[in-house]
Amino acid sequence: MILINFKTYPQAIGPNALKLTKSLEEVAKGFAKVVVGFAPPSLELAEVAAHSKSPIWAQHTDPAREGQYTGYLSPDDAKAAGAVGTFLNHSEHPLDLETIQRTADLAKKTGLKTLIFARDPEKVAEFVKLSPDFIAYEPPELIGGDISVTSAKPEIIGEAVKAAGNTPLLIGAGVHEKTDITKALELGAIGAIVSSAVVTAPNPQEIFTNLLSGF
Ligand code: G3P
């Protein structure tokens, strides 16, 4: 499984969100066995979901119910907009444990999958108790850089996989080439979450093809 997190990169906001999704979906057709998902910015989620057959994820949701929650991103709304799941607690949008729990509960109730980000194996062990559908291990200091988590911290990935137990674990941070994927799978992860290497690439299709060939 590979998820592409669009963040708020200019290459992936406004009309670019759907264009990028479509161009990456073209590549994904050649790798039918890999589950490929996209996390567009919140304001583009509905449009991307309406024109895409891929699983579309919300980058974040809040513990907001129906009604008086001006400006919040509710799990109900993400679901109605076409999301299959929601990310929670990305290191760029950290949440306290209670907020993660409340939002994850609301997400589950509305039928959204949950993916919780963890910065280290200790956090992975803590989040397993919340029964998310996925956990993503991402060391924050490697995000957006050229050194991937698989080359800098292979032993910690092993520990994170162990801490995750039966919860499927993805890895992310600095993932940019095929060997990052092969290494992640070898260490017991089910795949990766990638952002800058694909989204900001001069040729995103080329990088994405290379990453998918690692599965
Ligand atoms: O959620 C994925 C992300 O934080 C990894 O970012 O740019 O290192 O691929 P990047």
Coordinates of N, CA and C and ligand atoms in Angstrom, one line a residue:
M1 N 0.9 -1.2 0.0 CA 0.0 0.0 0.0 C 0.9 1.2 0.0
I2 N 0.5 2.2 -0.8 CA 1.3 3.5 -0.8 C 0.3 4.6 -0.8
L3 N 0.5 5.6 0.1 CA -0.3 6.8 0.2 C 0.5 8.0 -0.2
I4 N -0.1 8.9 -1.0 CA 0.6 10.1 -1.3 C -0.1 11.2 -0.6
N5 N 0.7 11.9 0.3 CA 0.2 13.0 1.1 C 0.5 14.3 0.4
F6 N -0.5 15.0 -0.1 CA -0.3 16.2 -0.9 C 0.1 17.4 0.0
K7 N -0.1 17.3 1.3 CA 0.1 18.4 2.2 C -0.5 19.7 1.6
T8 N 0.3 20.8 1.7 CA -0.3 22.1 1.0 C 0.7 22.5 -0.1
Y9 N 1.4 21.6 -0.6 CA 2.4 22.0 -1.7 C 1.6 22.7 -2.8
P10 N 2.2 23.7 -3.4 CA 1.5 24.4 -4.5 C 1.2 23.5 -5.7
Q11 N 2.0 22.5 -5.9 CA 1.8 21.5 -7.0 C 0.5 20.7 -6.7
A12 N -0.1 20.8 -5.5 CA -1.2 19.9 -5.2 C -2.4 20.6 -4.6
I13 N -2.4 22.0 -4.7 CA -3.6 22.7 -4.2 C -4.4 23.2 -5.4
G14 N -5.7 23.6 -5.1 CA -6.5 24.1 -6.1 C -6.7 23.1 -7.2
P15 N -6.8 23.5 -8.5 CA -7.0 22.6 -9.6 C -5.9 21.6 -9.7
N16 N -4.7 21.9 -9.2 CA -3.6 20.9 -9.3 C -3.8 19.6 -8.5
A17 N -4.7 19.7 -7.5 CA -4.9 18.5 -6.7 C -5.5 17.3 -7.6
L18 N -6.5 17.7 -8.4 CA -7.1 16.7 -9.3 C -6.1 16.3 -10.4
K19 N -5.4 17.3 -11.0 CA -4.5 17.0 -12.1 C -3.4 16.0 -11.6
L20 N -2.9 16.3 -10.4 CA -1.9 15.4 -9.9 C -2.4 14.0 -9.6
T21 N -3.6 13.9 -9.0 CA -4.3 12.6 -8.8 C -4.4 11.8 -10.0
K22 N -4.9 12.5 -11.1 CA -5.2 11.8 -12.3 C -3.9 11.3 -12.9
S23 N -2.8 12.1 -12.9 CA -1.6 11.7 -13.5 C -0.9 10.5 -12.7
L24 N -1.1 10.5 -11.4 CA -0.5 9.4 -10.6 C -1.4 8.1 -10.8
E25 N -2.7 8.3 -11.0 CA -3.6 7.2 -11.2 C -3.2 6.5 -12.5
E26 N -2.8 7.2 -13.5 CA -2.4 6.6 -14.8 C -1.2 5.6 -14.5
V27 N -0.3 6.1 -13.7 CA 0.9 5.2 -13.4 C 0.4 4.0 -12.6
A28 N -0.5 4.2 -11.6 CA -0.9 3.1 -10.7 C -1.6 2.0 -11.5
K29 N -2.2 2.3 -12.6 CA -2.9 1.3 -13.4 C -2.0 0.1 -13.8
G30 N -0.7 0.4 -13.9 CA 0.3 -0.6 -14.3 C 0.7 -1.4 -13.1
F31 N 0.2 -1.1 -11.9 CA 0.6 -1.8 -10.6 C -0.7 -2.2 -9.9
A32 N -1.5 -3.0 -10.5 CA -2.9 -3.2 -10.0 C -2.9 -3.9 -8.6
K33 N -1.8 -4.6 -8.2 CA -1.8 -5.2 -6.9 C -1.5 -4.3 -5.7
V34 N -1.0 -3.1 -6.1 CA -0.7 -2.2 -5.0 C -1.9 -1.3 -4.7
V35 N -2.2 -1.2 -3.4 CA -3.3 -0.2 -3.0 C -2.7 1.2 -3.0
V36 N -3.2 2.0 -3.9 CA -2.7 3.4 -4.0 C -3.8 4.4 -3.5
G37 N -3.4 5.2 -2.6 CA -4.4 6.2 -2.1 C -3.8 7.6 -2.1
F38 N -4.6 8.6 -2.0 CA -4.2 10.0 -2.1 C -4.8 10.8 -1.0
A39 N -4.1 11.8 -0.4 CA -4.6 12.6 0.6 C -4.5 14.1 0.2
P40 N -5.5 14.6 -0.6 CA -5.5 16.0 -1.0 C -5.7 16.9 0.1
P41 N -5.5 18.2 -0.1 CA -5.9 19.2 0.9 C -7.4 19.2 1.1
S42 N -7.8 19.6 2.3 CA -9.2 19.5 2.7 C -10.2 20.1 1.7
L43 N -9.8 21.3 1.2 CA -10.7 22.0 0.3 C -10.9 21.3 -1.0
E44 N -9.9 20.5 -1.4 CA -10.0 19.8 -2.7 C -10.5 18.4 -2.6
L45 N -10.7 17.9 -1.4 CA -11.0 16.5 -1.2 C -12.3 16.1 -2.0
A46 N -13.3 16.8 -1.9 CA -14.6 16.4 -2.5 C -14.4 16.3 -4.0
E47 N -13.7 17.3 -4.6 CA -13.6 17.3 -6.0 C -12.7 16.1 -6.5
V48 N -11.7 15.9 -5.8 CA -10.8 14.8 -6.1 C -11.5 13.4 -6.0
A49 N -12.2 13.3 -4.9 CA -13.0 12.0 -4.6 C -14.0 11.8 -5.7
A50 N -14.7 12.9 -6.1 CA -15.8 12.7 -7.1 C -15.2 12.3 -8.5
H51 N -13.9 12.5 -8.8 CA -13.4 12.2 -10.1 C -12.3 11.1 -10.0
S52 N -12.2 10.4 -8.9 CA -11.2 9.4 -8.8 C -11.8 8.1 -8.3
K53 N -11.2 7.0 -8.7 CA -11.6 5.7 -8.2 C -10.7 5.2 -7.0
S54 N -9.7 6.0 -6.8 CA -8.7 5.6 -5.7 C -9.3 5.9 -4.3
P55 N -8.8 5.2 -3.3 CA -9.1 5.6 -2.0 C -8.6 7.0 -1.7
I56 N -9.4 7.9 -1.2 CA -9.0 9.3 -0.9 C -9.1 9.5 0.6
W57 N -8.0 10.0 1.2 CA -7.9 10.2 2.6 C -8.0 11.7 3.0
A58 N -8.6 12.0 4.1 CA -8.5 13.3 4.7 C -7.1 13.4 5.4
Q59 N -6.5 14.6 5.2 CA -5.2 14.7 5.9 C -5.3 14.9 7.4
H60 N -6.5 15.3 7.8 CA -6.8 15.6 9.2 C -8.3 15.7 9.4
T61 N -8.8 15.3 10.6 CA -10.2 15.8 10.9 C -10.2 16.1 12.4
D62 N -11.2 16.8 12.8 CA -11.4 17.3 14.2 C -12.4 16.5 14.9
P63 N -12.4 16.5 16.3 CA -13.5 15.8 17.0 C -14.7 16.6 17.0
A64 N -15.3 16.9 15.8 CA -16.5 17.7 15.7 C -17.7 16.9 15.2
R65 N -18.8 17.1 15.9 CA -20.0 16.4 15.5 C -20.8 17.3 14.5
E66 N -22.1 16.9 14.4 CA -22.9 17.8 13.5 C -23.3 19.0 14.3
G67 N -23.4 20.1 13.6 CA -24.0 21.3 14.2 C -23.0 22.5 14.5
Q68 N -22.9 22.9 15.7 CA -22.3 24.1 16.0 C -20.7 24.0 16.1
Y69 N -20.1 23.8 15.0 CA -18.6 23.6 15.0 C -18.0 24.4 13.8
T70 N -18.2 25.7 13.8 CA -17.7 26.6 12.7 C -16.2 26.3 12.4
G71 N -15.9 26.1 11.2 CA -14.5 26.0 10.8 C -13.9 24.6 11.1
Y72 N -14.6 23.7 11.7 CA -14.0 22.4 12.0 C -14.1 21.5 10.8
L73 N -13.3 20.5 10.8 CA -13.4 19.4 9.7 C -13.9 18.2 10.4
S74 N -15.2 17.9 10.2 CA -15.8 16.8 11.0 C -15.6 15.5 10.2
P75 N -15.4 14.4 10.9 CA -15.3 13.1 10.2 C -16.6 12.9 9.3
D76 N -17.8 13.3 9.8 CA -19.0 13.1 9.0 C -18.9 13.8 7.7
D77 N -18.3 15.0 7.7 CA -18.1 15.8 6.5 C -17.1 15.2 5.5
A78 N -16.0 14.7 6.1 CA -15.0 14.0 5.3 C -15.6 12.8 4.6
K79 N -16.4 12.1 5.3 CA -17.1 10.9 4.7 C -18.0 11.3 3.6
A80 N -18.8 12.4 3.9 CA -19.8 12.9 2.9 C -19.1 13.4 1.7
A81 N -17.9 13.9 1.9 CA -17.1 14.4 0.7 C -16.5 13.3 -0.1
G82 N -16.5 12.1 0.4 CA -16.0 11.0 -0.4 C -14.7 10.4 0.2
A83 N -14.3 10.8 1.4 CA -13.1 10.2 1.9 C -13.3 8.7 2.4
V84 N -12.3 7.9 2.3 CA -12.4 6.5 2.9 C -11.9 6.5 4.3
G85 N -11.0 7.5 4.6 CA -10.4 7.5 5.9 C -9.8 8.8 6.3
T86 N -9.3 8.9 7.5 CA -8.7 10.1 7.9 C -7.4 9.9 8.6
F87 N -6.4 10.7 8.3 CA -5.1 10.7 9.0 C -5.4 11.4 10.3
L88 N -4.6 11.1 11.3 CA -4.7 11.8 12.6 C -3.3 11.9 13.2
N89 N -3.0 13.1 13.8 CA -1.8 13.2 14.5 C -0.5 13.2 13.7
H90 N -0.6 13.7 12.4 CA 0.6 13.9 11.7 C 1.5 14.8 12.5
S91 N 2.8 14.7 12.4 CA 3.7 15.5 13.2 C 3.6 17.0 12.8
E92 N 3.1 17.3 11.6 CA 2.9 18.7 11.3 C 1.5 19.2 11.8
H93 N 0.7 18.3 12.4 CA -0.6 18.6 13.0 C -0.8 17.8 14.2
P94 N 0.1 17.9 15.2 CA 0.0 17.0 16.4 C -1.2 17.2 17.3
L95 N -1.7 16.2 17.8 CA -2.9 16.2 18.7 C -2.6 15.5 20.0
D96 N -3.4 15.9 21.1 CA -3.2 15.2 22.3 C -4.0 13.9 22.2
L97 N -3.6 13.0 23.1 CA -4.2 11.6 23.1 C -5.7 11.6 23.1
E98 N -6.3 12.5 24.0 CA -7.7 12.5 24.1 C -8.4 12.9 22.8
T99 N -7.8 13.9 22.1 CA -8.3 14.4 20.9 C -8.2 13.3 19.8
I100 N -7.1 12.6 19.8 CA -7.0 11.5 18.8 C -8.1 10.4 19.1
Q101 N -8.2 10.1 20.3 CA -9.2 9.1 20.7 C -10.6 9.5 20.3
R102 N -11.0 10.7 20.7 CA -12.4 11.2 20.3 C -12.6 11.3 18.8
T103 N -11.6 11.8 18.1 CA -11.8 11.9 16.7 C -11.8 10.5 16.0
A104 N -11.0 9.6 16.5 CA -10.9 8.2 15.9 C -12.3 7.5 16.2
D105 N -12.9 7.8 17.4 CA -14.2 7.2 17.7 C -15.3 7.7 16.7
L106 N -15.2 9.0 16.5 CA -16.2 9.6 15.6 C -16.0 9.1 14.2
A107 N -14.8 9.0 13.8 CA -14.4 8.5 12.4 C -15.0 7.1 12.2
K108 N -14.7 6.3 13.2 CA -15.2 4.9 13.1 C -16.7 4.8 13.0
K109 N -17.4 5.6 13.8 CA -18.8 5.6 13.8 C -19.4 6.0 12.5
T110 N -18.7 6.9 11.8 CA -19.2 7.4 10.5 C -18.8 6.5 9.3
G111 N -17.9 5.5 9.7 CA -17.5 4.6 8.6 C -16.2 4.9 8.0
L112 N -15.4 5.8 8.6 CA -14.1 6.2 8.0 C -13.0 5.3 8.7
K113 N -12.0 4.9 7.9 CA -10.9 4.3 8.4 C -10.0 5.3 9.1
T114 N -9.1 4.8 10.0 CA -8.2 5.8 10.7 C -6.8 5.4 10.6
L115 N -6.0 6.3 10.4 CA -4.5 6.1 10.3 C -3.9 7.1 11.3
I116 N -3.2 6.6 12.3 CA -2.6 7.5 13.3 C -1.0 7.5 13.0
F117 N -0.5 8.7 13.0 CA 1.0 8.8 12.9 C 1.6 8.7 14.2
A118 N 2.8 8.1 14.2 CA 3.6 7.9 15.5 C 5.0 8.3 15.1
R119 N 5.6 9.0 16.1 CA 7.0 9.5 15.8 C 8.1 8.4 16.3
D120 N 7.7 7.5 17.1 CA 8.7 6.5 17.5 C 7.9 5.2 18.0
P121 N 8.6 4.1 18.2 CA 8.0 2.8 18.5 C 7.1 2.9 19.8
E122 N 7.5 3.8 20.8 CA 6.8 3.9 22.0 C 5.4 4.5 21.7
K123 N 5.3 5.5 20.8 CA 4.0 6.0 20.4 C 3.2 5.0 19.6
V124 N 3.9 4.2 18.8 CA 3.2 3.1 18.1 C 2.5 2.3 19.1
A125 N 3.2 1.8 20.1 CA 2.6 1.0 21.2 C 1.4 1.6 21.8
E126 N 1.5 2.9 22.1 CA 0.4 3.7 22.7 C -0.8 3.8 21.8
F127 N -0.6 4.0 20.5 CA -1.7 4.2 19.6 C -2.4 2.9 19.2
V128 N -1.6 1.8 19.3 CA -2.3 0.5 19.0 C -3.5 0.3 19.9
K129 N -3.4 0.8 21.1 CA -4.5 0.6 22.1 C -5.8 1.3 21.6
L130 N -5.7 2.3 20.7 CA -6.8 3.0 20.2 C -7.5 2.2 19.0
S131 N -6.9 1.1 18.6 CA -7.5 0.3 17.5 C -7.6 1.0 16.2
P132 N -6.6 1.7 15.7 CA -6.7 2.3 14.4 C -6.6 1.2 13.3
D133 N -7.0 1.6 12.1 CA -6.9 0.6 11.0 C -5.4 0.6 10.5
F134 N -4.7 1.7 10.7 CA -3.3 1.7 10.3 C -2.5 2.6 11.2
I135 N -1.2 2.3 11.4 CA -0.3 3.3 12.0 C 0.8 3.6 11.1
A136 N 1.2 4.8 11.0 CA 2.3 5.2 10.2 C 3.5 5.7 11.1
Y137 N 4.6 5.1 11.0 CA 5.8 5.5 11.7 C 6.6 6.5 10.9
E138 N 6.7 7.7 11.4 CA 7.5 8.8 10.6 C 8.3 9.6 11.6
P139 N 9.6 9.4 11.6 CA 10.5 10.3 12.4 C 10.5 11.7 11.8
P140 N 9.9 12.7 12.6 CA 9.7 14.0 12.1 C 11.0 14.7 11.5
E141 N 12.1 14.4 12.1 CA 13.3 15.1 11.6 C 13.8 14.7 10.2
L142 N 13.2 13.6 9.7 CA 13.6 13.1 8.3 C 12.6 13.5 7.3
I143 N 11.4 14.1 7.7 CA 10.4 14.5 6.8 C 10.9 15.6 5.8
G144 N 10.6 15.4 4.5 CA 11.0 16.4 3.5 C 12.4 16.4 3.1
G145 N 13.2 15.4 3.7 CA 14.6 15.4 3.4 C 15.0 14.4 2.4
D146 N 16.3 14.3 2.1 CA 16.9 13.3 1.1 C 17.2 12.0 1.8
I147 N 17.3 12.0 3.1 CA 17.7 10.7 3.7 C 16.4 10.0 4.2
S148 N 16.2 8.8 3.7 CA 14.9 8.1 4.0 C 15.0 7.4 5.4
V149 N 13.8 7.2 6.0 CA 13.7 6.5 7.2 C 14.2 5.1 7.1
T150 N 14.1 4.5 5.9 CA 14.6 3.1 5.7 C 16.1 3.0 5.7
S151 N 16.8 4.1 5.2 CA 18.2 4.1 5.3 C 18.8 4.6 6.6
A152 N 18.1 5.6 7.3 CA 18.6 6.1 8.5 C 18.2 5.3 9.7
K153 N 17.0 4.6 9.7 CA 16.5 4.0 10.9 C 15.9 2.6 10.7
P154 N 16.6 1.7 10.0 CA 16.0 0.4 9.7 C 15.7 -0.3 10.9
E155 N 16.6 -0.2 11.9 CA 16.3 -1.0 13.2 C 15.1 -0.5 13.9
I156 N 14.9 0.8 13.8 CA 13.7 1.4 14.5 C 12.4 1.0 13.8
I157 N 12.5 0.8 12.5 CA 11.3 0.3 11.7 C 11.0 -1.1 12.3
G158 N 12.0 -1.9 12.5 CA 11.8 -3.2 13.0 C 11.1 -3.2 14.4
E159 N 11.5 -2.2 15.2 CA 10.9 -2.1 16.5 C 9.4 -1.6 16.4
A160 N 9.2 -0.7 15.4 CA 7.9 -0.1 15.2 C 6.9 -1.2 14.7
V161 N 7.4 -2.1 13.8 CA 6.6 -3.2 13.3 C 6.2 -4.1 14.5
K162 N 7.2 -4.4 15.4 CA 6.9 -5.2 16.5 C 5.9 -4.6 17.4
A163 N 6.1 -3.3 17.7 CA 5.1 -2.6 18.6 C 3.7 -2.5 18.0
A164 N 3.6 -2.5 16.7 CA 2.3 -2.4 16.0 C 1.6 -3.7 16.1
G165 N 2.3 -4.8 16.3 CA 1.6 -6.1 16.4 C 0.8 -6.4 15.2
N166 N -0.6 -6.6 15.4 CA -1.4 -6.9 14.2 C -1.9 -5.7 13.5
T167 N -1.6 -4.5 13.9 CA -2.0 -3.3 13.2 C -1.1 -3.1 12.1
P168 N -1.6 -3.0 10.8 CA -0.7 -2.8 9.7 C 0.1 -1.4 9.8
L169 N 1.4 -1.5 9.6 CA 2.2 -0.4 9.8 C 2.8 0.1 8.4
L170 N 2.6 1.4 8.2 CA 3.3 2.1 7.1 C 4.5 2.9 7.6
I171 N 5.4 3.2 6.7 CA 6.5 4.1 7.1 C 6.6 5.3 6.2
G172 N 7.1 6.4 6.7 CA 7.3 7.5 5.9 C 8.4 8.4 6.4
A173 N 8.8 9.4 5.6 CA 9.8 10.4 5.8 C 11.0 10.1 4.9
G174 N 11.1 11.0 4.0 CA 12.3 10.9 3.1 C 12.2 9.8 2.1
V175 N 11.1 9.1 2.0 CA 11.0 8.0 1.0 C 11.0 8.6 -0.4
H176 N 12.0 8.1 -1.2 CA 12.1 8.7 -2.6 C 12.5 7.7 -3.6
E177 N 12.8 6.4 -3.3 CA 13.2 5.5 -4.3 C 12.8 4.1 -4.0
K178 N 12.8 3.3 -5.1 CA 12.4 1.9 -5.0 C 12.9 1.1 -3.8
T179 N 14.2 1.3 -3.6 CA 14.8 0.5 -2.5 C 14.2 0.9 -1.1
D180 N 13.7 2.1 -1.0 CA 13.0 2.4 0.3 C 11.8 1.6 0.5
I181 N 11.1 1.3 -0.6 CA 9.9 0.4 -0.5 C 10.3 -1.0 -0.3
T182 N 11.3 -1.5 -1.0 CA 11.7 -3.0 -0.8 C 12.2 -3.2 0.6
K183 N 13.0 -2.2 1.1 CA 13.5 -2.3 2.5 C 12.3 -2.3 3.5
A184 N 11.4 -1.4 3.3 CA 10.2 -1.3 4.2 C 9.5 -2.6 4.3
L185 N 9.2 -3.2 3.1 CA 8.5 -4.4 3.1 C 9.3 -5.6 3.8
E186 N 10.6 -5.6 3.5 CA 11.5 -6.6 4.1 C 11.4 -6.5 5.6
L187 N 11.3 -5.3 6.1 CA 11.3 -5.1 7.6 C 9.9 -5.3 8.2
G188 N 8.9 -5.6 7.4 CA 7.6 -5.9 8.0 C 6.6 -4.9 7.8
A189 N 6.9 -3.7 7.2 CA 5.9 -2.7 7.0 C 5.0 -3.1 5.8
I190 N 3.8 -2.6 5.7 CA 3.0 -3.0 4.6 C 3.1 -2.0 3.4
G191 N 3.9 -0.9 3.6 CA 4.0 0.1 2.6 C 4.5 1.4 3.1
A192 N 4.2 2.5 2.4 CA 4.8 3.8 2.7 C 3.8 4.9 2.5
I193 N 4.1 6.0 3.2 CA 3.5 7.3 2.9 C 4.5 8.2 2.4
V194 N 4.2 8.8 1.3 CA 5.2 9.7 0.6 C 4.6 11.0 0.3
S195 N 5.5 12.1 0.4 CA 5.0 13.4 0.0 C 5.9 14.1 -1.0
S196 N 6.9 14.8 -0.4 CA 7.7 15.7 -1.3 C 8.4 15.0 -2.5
A197 N 8.9 13.8 -2.3 CA 9.6 13.2 -3.5 C 8.7 13.1 -4.7
V198 N 7.4 12.8 -4.5 CA 6.5 12.7 -5.6 C 5.8 14.1 -5.9
V199 N 5.3 14.7 -4.9 CA 4.5 15.9 -5.1 C 5.3 17.1 -5.7
T200 N 6.5 17.2 -5.3 CA 7.3 18.4 -5.7 C 8.3 18.0 -6.9
A201 N 8.2 16.8 -7.3 CA 9.1 16.3 -8.4 C 8.8 17.0 -9.7
P202 N 9.9 17.3 -10.5 CA 9.6 17.9 -11.8 C 8.8 16.9 -12.7
N203 N 9.0 15.6 -12.4 CA 8.2 14.6 -13.1 C 7.6 13.6 -12.1
P204 N 6.5 13.9 -11.5 CA 6.0 13.0 -10.4 C 5.7 11.6 -10.9
Q205 N 5.3 11.4 -12.2 CA 5.0 10.1 -12.7 C 6.2 9.2 -12.7
E206 N 7.4 9.8 -13.0 CA 8.6 9.0 -13.1 C 9.0 8.5 -11.7
I207 N 8.9 9.4 -10.7 CA 9.3 9.0 -9.3 C 8.3 7.9 -8.8
F208 N 7.0 8.2 -9.1 CA 5.9 7.2 -8.7 C 6.1 5.9 -9.3
T209 N 6.5 5.8 -10.5 CA 6.7 4.5 -11.2 C 7.8 3.8 -10.5
N210 N 8.9 4.5 -10.2 CA 10.0 3.9 -9.6 C 9.6 3.4 -8.2
L211 N 8.9 4.1 -7.4 CA 8.4 3.7 -6.1 C 7.6 2.4 -6.2
L212 N 6.6 2.5 -7.1 CA 5.7 1.3 -7.3 C 6.4 0.1 -7.7
S213 N 7.5 0.2 -8.4 CA 8.2 -1.0 -8.9 C 8.9 -1.7 -7.7
G214 N 8.9 -1.0 -6.5 CA 9.5 -1.7 -5.4 C 8.6 -2.7 -4.7
F215 N 7.3 -2.7 -5.1 CA 6.4 -3.6 -4.4 C 6.4 -5.0 -5.1
Ligands
G3P1 O1 2.9 11.9 5.6 C1 4.1 11.7 4.8 C2 5.1 12.7 5.0 O2 5.2 13.3 6.2 C3 6.4 12.3 4.5 O3 6.9 13.5 3.9 O4 8.1 14.7 2.2 O5 9.3 13.1 3.7 O6 7.8 12.2 1.9 P1 8.1 13.4 2.9

